[in-house]
Short mmCIF file of C-alpha atoms in Angstrom, two decimals:
data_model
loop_
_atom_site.label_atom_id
_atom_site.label_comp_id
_atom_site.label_asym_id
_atom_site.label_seq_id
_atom_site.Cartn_x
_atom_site.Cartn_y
_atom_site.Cartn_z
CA UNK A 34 220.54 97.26 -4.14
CA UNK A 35 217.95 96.23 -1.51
CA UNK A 36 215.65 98.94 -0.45
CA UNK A 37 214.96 100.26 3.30
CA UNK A 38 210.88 100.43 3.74
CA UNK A 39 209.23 102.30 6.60
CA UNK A 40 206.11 100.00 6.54
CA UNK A 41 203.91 100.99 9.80
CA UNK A 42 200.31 101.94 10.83
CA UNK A 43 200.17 105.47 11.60
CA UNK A 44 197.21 107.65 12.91
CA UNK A 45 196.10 110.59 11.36
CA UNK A 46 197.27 113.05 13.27
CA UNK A 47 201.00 110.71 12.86
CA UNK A 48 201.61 108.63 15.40
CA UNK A 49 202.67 104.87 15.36
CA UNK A 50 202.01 104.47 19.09
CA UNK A 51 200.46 106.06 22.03
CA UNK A 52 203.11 107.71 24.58
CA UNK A 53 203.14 104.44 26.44
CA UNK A 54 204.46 102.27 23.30
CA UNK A 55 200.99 100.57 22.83
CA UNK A 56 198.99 100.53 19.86
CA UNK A 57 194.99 99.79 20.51
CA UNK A 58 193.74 102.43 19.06
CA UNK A 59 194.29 100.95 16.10
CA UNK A 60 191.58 98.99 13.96
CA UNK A 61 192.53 95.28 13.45
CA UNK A 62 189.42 94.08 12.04
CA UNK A 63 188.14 95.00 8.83
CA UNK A 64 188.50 94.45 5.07
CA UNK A 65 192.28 95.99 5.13
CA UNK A 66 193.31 93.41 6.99
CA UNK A 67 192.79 90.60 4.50
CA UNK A 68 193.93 92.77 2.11
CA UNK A 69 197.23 93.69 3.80
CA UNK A 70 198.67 90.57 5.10
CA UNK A 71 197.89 88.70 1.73
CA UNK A 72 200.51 91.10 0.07
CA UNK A 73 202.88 91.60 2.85
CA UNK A 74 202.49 88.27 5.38
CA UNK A 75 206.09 88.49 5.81
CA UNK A 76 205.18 91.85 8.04
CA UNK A 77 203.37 89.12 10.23
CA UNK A 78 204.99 88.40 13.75
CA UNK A 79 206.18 84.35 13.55
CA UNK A 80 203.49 82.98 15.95
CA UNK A 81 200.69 85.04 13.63
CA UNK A 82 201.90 83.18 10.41
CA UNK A 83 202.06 79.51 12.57
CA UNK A 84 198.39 80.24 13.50
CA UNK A 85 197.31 81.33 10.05
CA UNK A 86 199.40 78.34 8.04
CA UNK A 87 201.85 80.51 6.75
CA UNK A 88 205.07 79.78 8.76
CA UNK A 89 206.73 78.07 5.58
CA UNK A 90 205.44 80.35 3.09
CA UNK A 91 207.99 82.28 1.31
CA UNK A 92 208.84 85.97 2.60
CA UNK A 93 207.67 87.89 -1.01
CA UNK A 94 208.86 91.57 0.32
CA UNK A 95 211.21 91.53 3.15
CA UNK A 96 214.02 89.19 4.62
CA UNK A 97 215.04 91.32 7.34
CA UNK A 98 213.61 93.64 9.96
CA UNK A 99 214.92 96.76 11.87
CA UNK A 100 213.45 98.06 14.65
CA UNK A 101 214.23 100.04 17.58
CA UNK A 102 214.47 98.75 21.28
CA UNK A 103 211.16 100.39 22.26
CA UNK A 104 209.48 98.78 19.08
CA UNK A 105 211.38 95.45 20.11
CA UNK A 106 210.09 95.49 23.67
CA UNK A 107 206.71 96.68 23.06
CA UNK A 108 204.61 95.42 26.14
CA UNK A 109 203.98 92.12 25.79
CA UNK A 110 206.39 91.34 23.00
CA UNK A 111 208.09 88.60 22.33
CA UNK A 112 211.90 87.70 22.21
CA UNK A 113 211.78 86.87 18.96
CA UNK A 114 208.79 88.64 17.10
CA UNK A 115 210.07 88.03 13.47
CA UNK A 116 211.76 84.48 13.61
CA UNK A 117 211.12 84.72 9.71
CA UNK A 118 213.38 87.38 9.12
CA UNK A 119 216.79 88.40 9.95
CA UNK A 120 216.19 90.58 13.01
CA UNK A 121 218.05 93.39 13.63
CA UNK A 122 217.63 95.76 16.94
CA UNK A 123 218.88 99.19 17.29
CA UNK A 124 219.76 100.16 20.43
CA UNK A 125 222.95 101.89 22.69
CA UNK A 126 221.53 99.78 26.03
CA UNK A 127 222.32 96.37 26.44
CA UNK A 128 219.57 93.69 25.79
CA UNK A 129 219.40 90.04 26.53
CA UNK A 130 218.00 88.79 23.49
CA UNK A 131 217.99 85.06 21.89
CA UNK A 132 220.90 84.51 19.28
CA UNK A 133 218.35 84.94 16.11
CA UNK A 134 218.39 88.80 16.66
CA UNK A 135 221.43 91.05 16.48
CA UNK A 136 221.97 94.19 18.42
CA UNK A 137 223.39 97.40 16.49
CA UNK A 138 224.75 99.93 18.81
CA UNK A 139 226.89 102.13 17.09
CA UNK A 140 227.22 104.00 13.24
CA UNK A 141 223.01 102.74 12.64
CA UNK A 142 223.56 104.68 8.91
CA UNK A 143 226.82 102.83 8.20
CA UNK A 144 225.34 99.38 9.28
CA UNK A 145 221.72 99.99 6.92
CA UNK A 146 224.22 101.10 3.89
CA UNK A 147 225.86 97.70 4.63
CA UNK A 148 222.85 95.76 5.03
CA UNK A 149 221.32 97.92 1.66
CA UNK A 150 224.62 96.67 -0.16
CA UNK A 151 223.87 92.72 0.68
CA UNK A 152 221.35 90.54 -2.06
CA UNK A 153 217.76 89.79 -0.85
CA UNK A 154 214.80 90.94 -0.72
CA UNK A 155 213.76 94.63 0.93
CA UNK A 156 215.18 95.55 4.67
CA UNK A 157 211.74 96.49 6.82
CA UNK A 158 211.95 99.38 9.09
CA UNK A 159 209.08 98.47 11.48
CA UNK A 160 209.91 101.52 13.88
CA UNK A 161 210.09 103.58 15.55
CA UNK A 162 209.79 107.12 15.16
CA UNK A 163 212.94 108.05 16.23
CA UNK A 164 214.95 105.53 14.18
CA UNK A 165 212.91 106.54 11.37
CA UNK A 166 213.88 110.00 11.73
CA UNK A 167 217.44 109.14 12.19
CA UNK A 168 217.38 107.00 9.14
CA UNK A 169 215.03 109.10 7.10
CA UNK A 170 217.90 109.74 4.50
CA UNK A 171 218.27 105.94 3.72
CA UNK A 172 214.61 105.65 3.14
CA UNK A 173 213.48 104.58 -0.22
CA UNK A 174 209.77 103.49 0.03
CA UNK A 175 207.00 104.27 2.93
CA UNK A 176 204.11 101.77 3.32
CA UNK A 177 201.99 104.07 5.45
CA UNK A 178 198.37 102.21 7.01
CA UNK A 179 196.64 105.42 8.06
CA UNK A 180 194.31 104.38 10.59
CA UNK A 181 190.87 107.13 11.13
CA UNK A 182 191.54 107.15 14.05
CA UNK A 183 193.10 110.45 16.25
CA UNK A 184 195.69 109.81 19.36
CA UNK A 185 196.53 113.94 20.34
CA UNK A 186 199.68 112.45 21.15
CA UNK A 187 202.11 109.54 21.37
CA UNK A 188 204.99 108.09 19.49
CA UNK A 189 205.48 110.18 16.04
CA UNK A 190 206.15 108.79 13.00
CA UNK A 191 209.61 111.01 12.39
CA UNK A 192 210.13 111.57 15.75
CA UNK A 193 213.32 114.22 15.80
CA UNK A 194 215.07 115.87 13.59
CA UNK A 195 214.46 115.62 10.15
CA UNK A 196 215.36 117.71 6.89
CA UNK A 197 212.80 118.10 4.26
CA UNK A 198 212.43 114.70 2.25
CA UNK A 199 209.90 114.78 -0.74
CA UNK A 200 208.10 111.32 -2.08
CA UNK A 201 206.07 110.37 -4.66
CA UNK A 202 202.79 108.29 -4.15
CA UNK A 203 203.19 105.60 -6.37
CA UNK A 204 199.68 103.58 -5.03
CA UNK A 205 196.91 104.39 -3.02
CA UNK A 206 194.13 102.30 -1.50
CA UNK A 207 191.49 102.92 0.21
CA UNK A 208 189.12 100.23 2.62
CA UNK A 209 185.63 100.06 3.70
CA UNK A 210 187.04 99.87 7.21
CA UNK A 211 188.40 103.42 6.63
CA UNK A 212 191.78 102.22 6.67
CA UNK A 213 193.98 103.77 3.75
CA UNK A 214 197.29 102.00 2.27
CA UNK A 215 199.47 104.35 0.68
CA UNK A 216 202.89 103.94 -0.87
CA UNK A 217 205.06 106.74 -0.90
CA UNK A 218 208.54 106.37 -2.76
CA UNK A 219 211.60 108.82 -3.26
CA UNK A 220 211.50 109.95 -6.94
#
């Protein structure tokens, strides 16, 4: 069974976005960087992998990608971020999008256990907050990129409600830019 992994840059007071859906704050130069995208370039958006030589290189985590429509239209997004991947939106409004990325707008839980049943490699859960909380008991693994970096407020990374879900850090790394990587998985 394919897994569902939160993977997202978070701040460390836990927010994946400022209130406004934009993500500056975060630090996108540095050592983690390198370090990141060589293990997970699939995570890259399409036009990122073209410029870097990668848009025929094999996917090694993920071949698909949910997101919520806030995470989808992020300003100055494109139609179709993940080209890659099998792209998946989640969403109750209705979106013109290009025919490479499919709208789910009712039973979200029933469609992941569906998509969880399917062979491939790992679905990606690329936010937001309140998908995430919403899908938190489907979650196997969290890829968290804690940024030092403090918003106040913004986007959360669970945001609504949520019962209590332990992990288990299974890897932790830390980066001279002061960027952590830690994976979290359910025990």
């Amino acid at each position: 069974m394919r897994k569902l992994v939160y993977y997202v840059a978070v701040t460390l007071d836990g927010f994946i976005a400022a209130e406004d859906g934009t993500f500056d704050g975060f630090i996108f130069e540095g050592d983690h960087m390198a370090g990141i995208n060589a293990e997970y370039p699939d995570t890259l958006p399409t036009q990122f992998r073209e410029a870097l030589g990668l848009l025929d290189a094999p996917n090694p985590n993920f071949d698909t990608v949910l997101m919520g429509r806030n995470t989808y239209q992020v300003p100055g997004g494109l139609a179709s971020p993940y080209a890659h991947l099998r792209q998946f939106v989640v969403t109750s409004q209705e979106l013109d999008t290009p025919d490479d990325v499919e709208l789910i707008r009712e039973n979200v839980a029933g469609r992941v256990r569906e998509l969880k049943e399917e062979d491939g490699l790992d679905i990606w859960l690329c936010g937001g907050g309140k998908l995430a909380a919403e899908l938190l008991p489907l979650i196997d693994k969290l890829l968290l990129k804690i940024h030092p970096v403090v918003f106040g407020r913004g986007i959360q990374l669970f945001d609504g409600k949520a019962d209590i879900t332990r992990f288990k850090r299974t890897d932790a790394r830390l980066f001279e830019s002061g960027v952590s990587f830690m994976t979290y998985e359910r025990p």
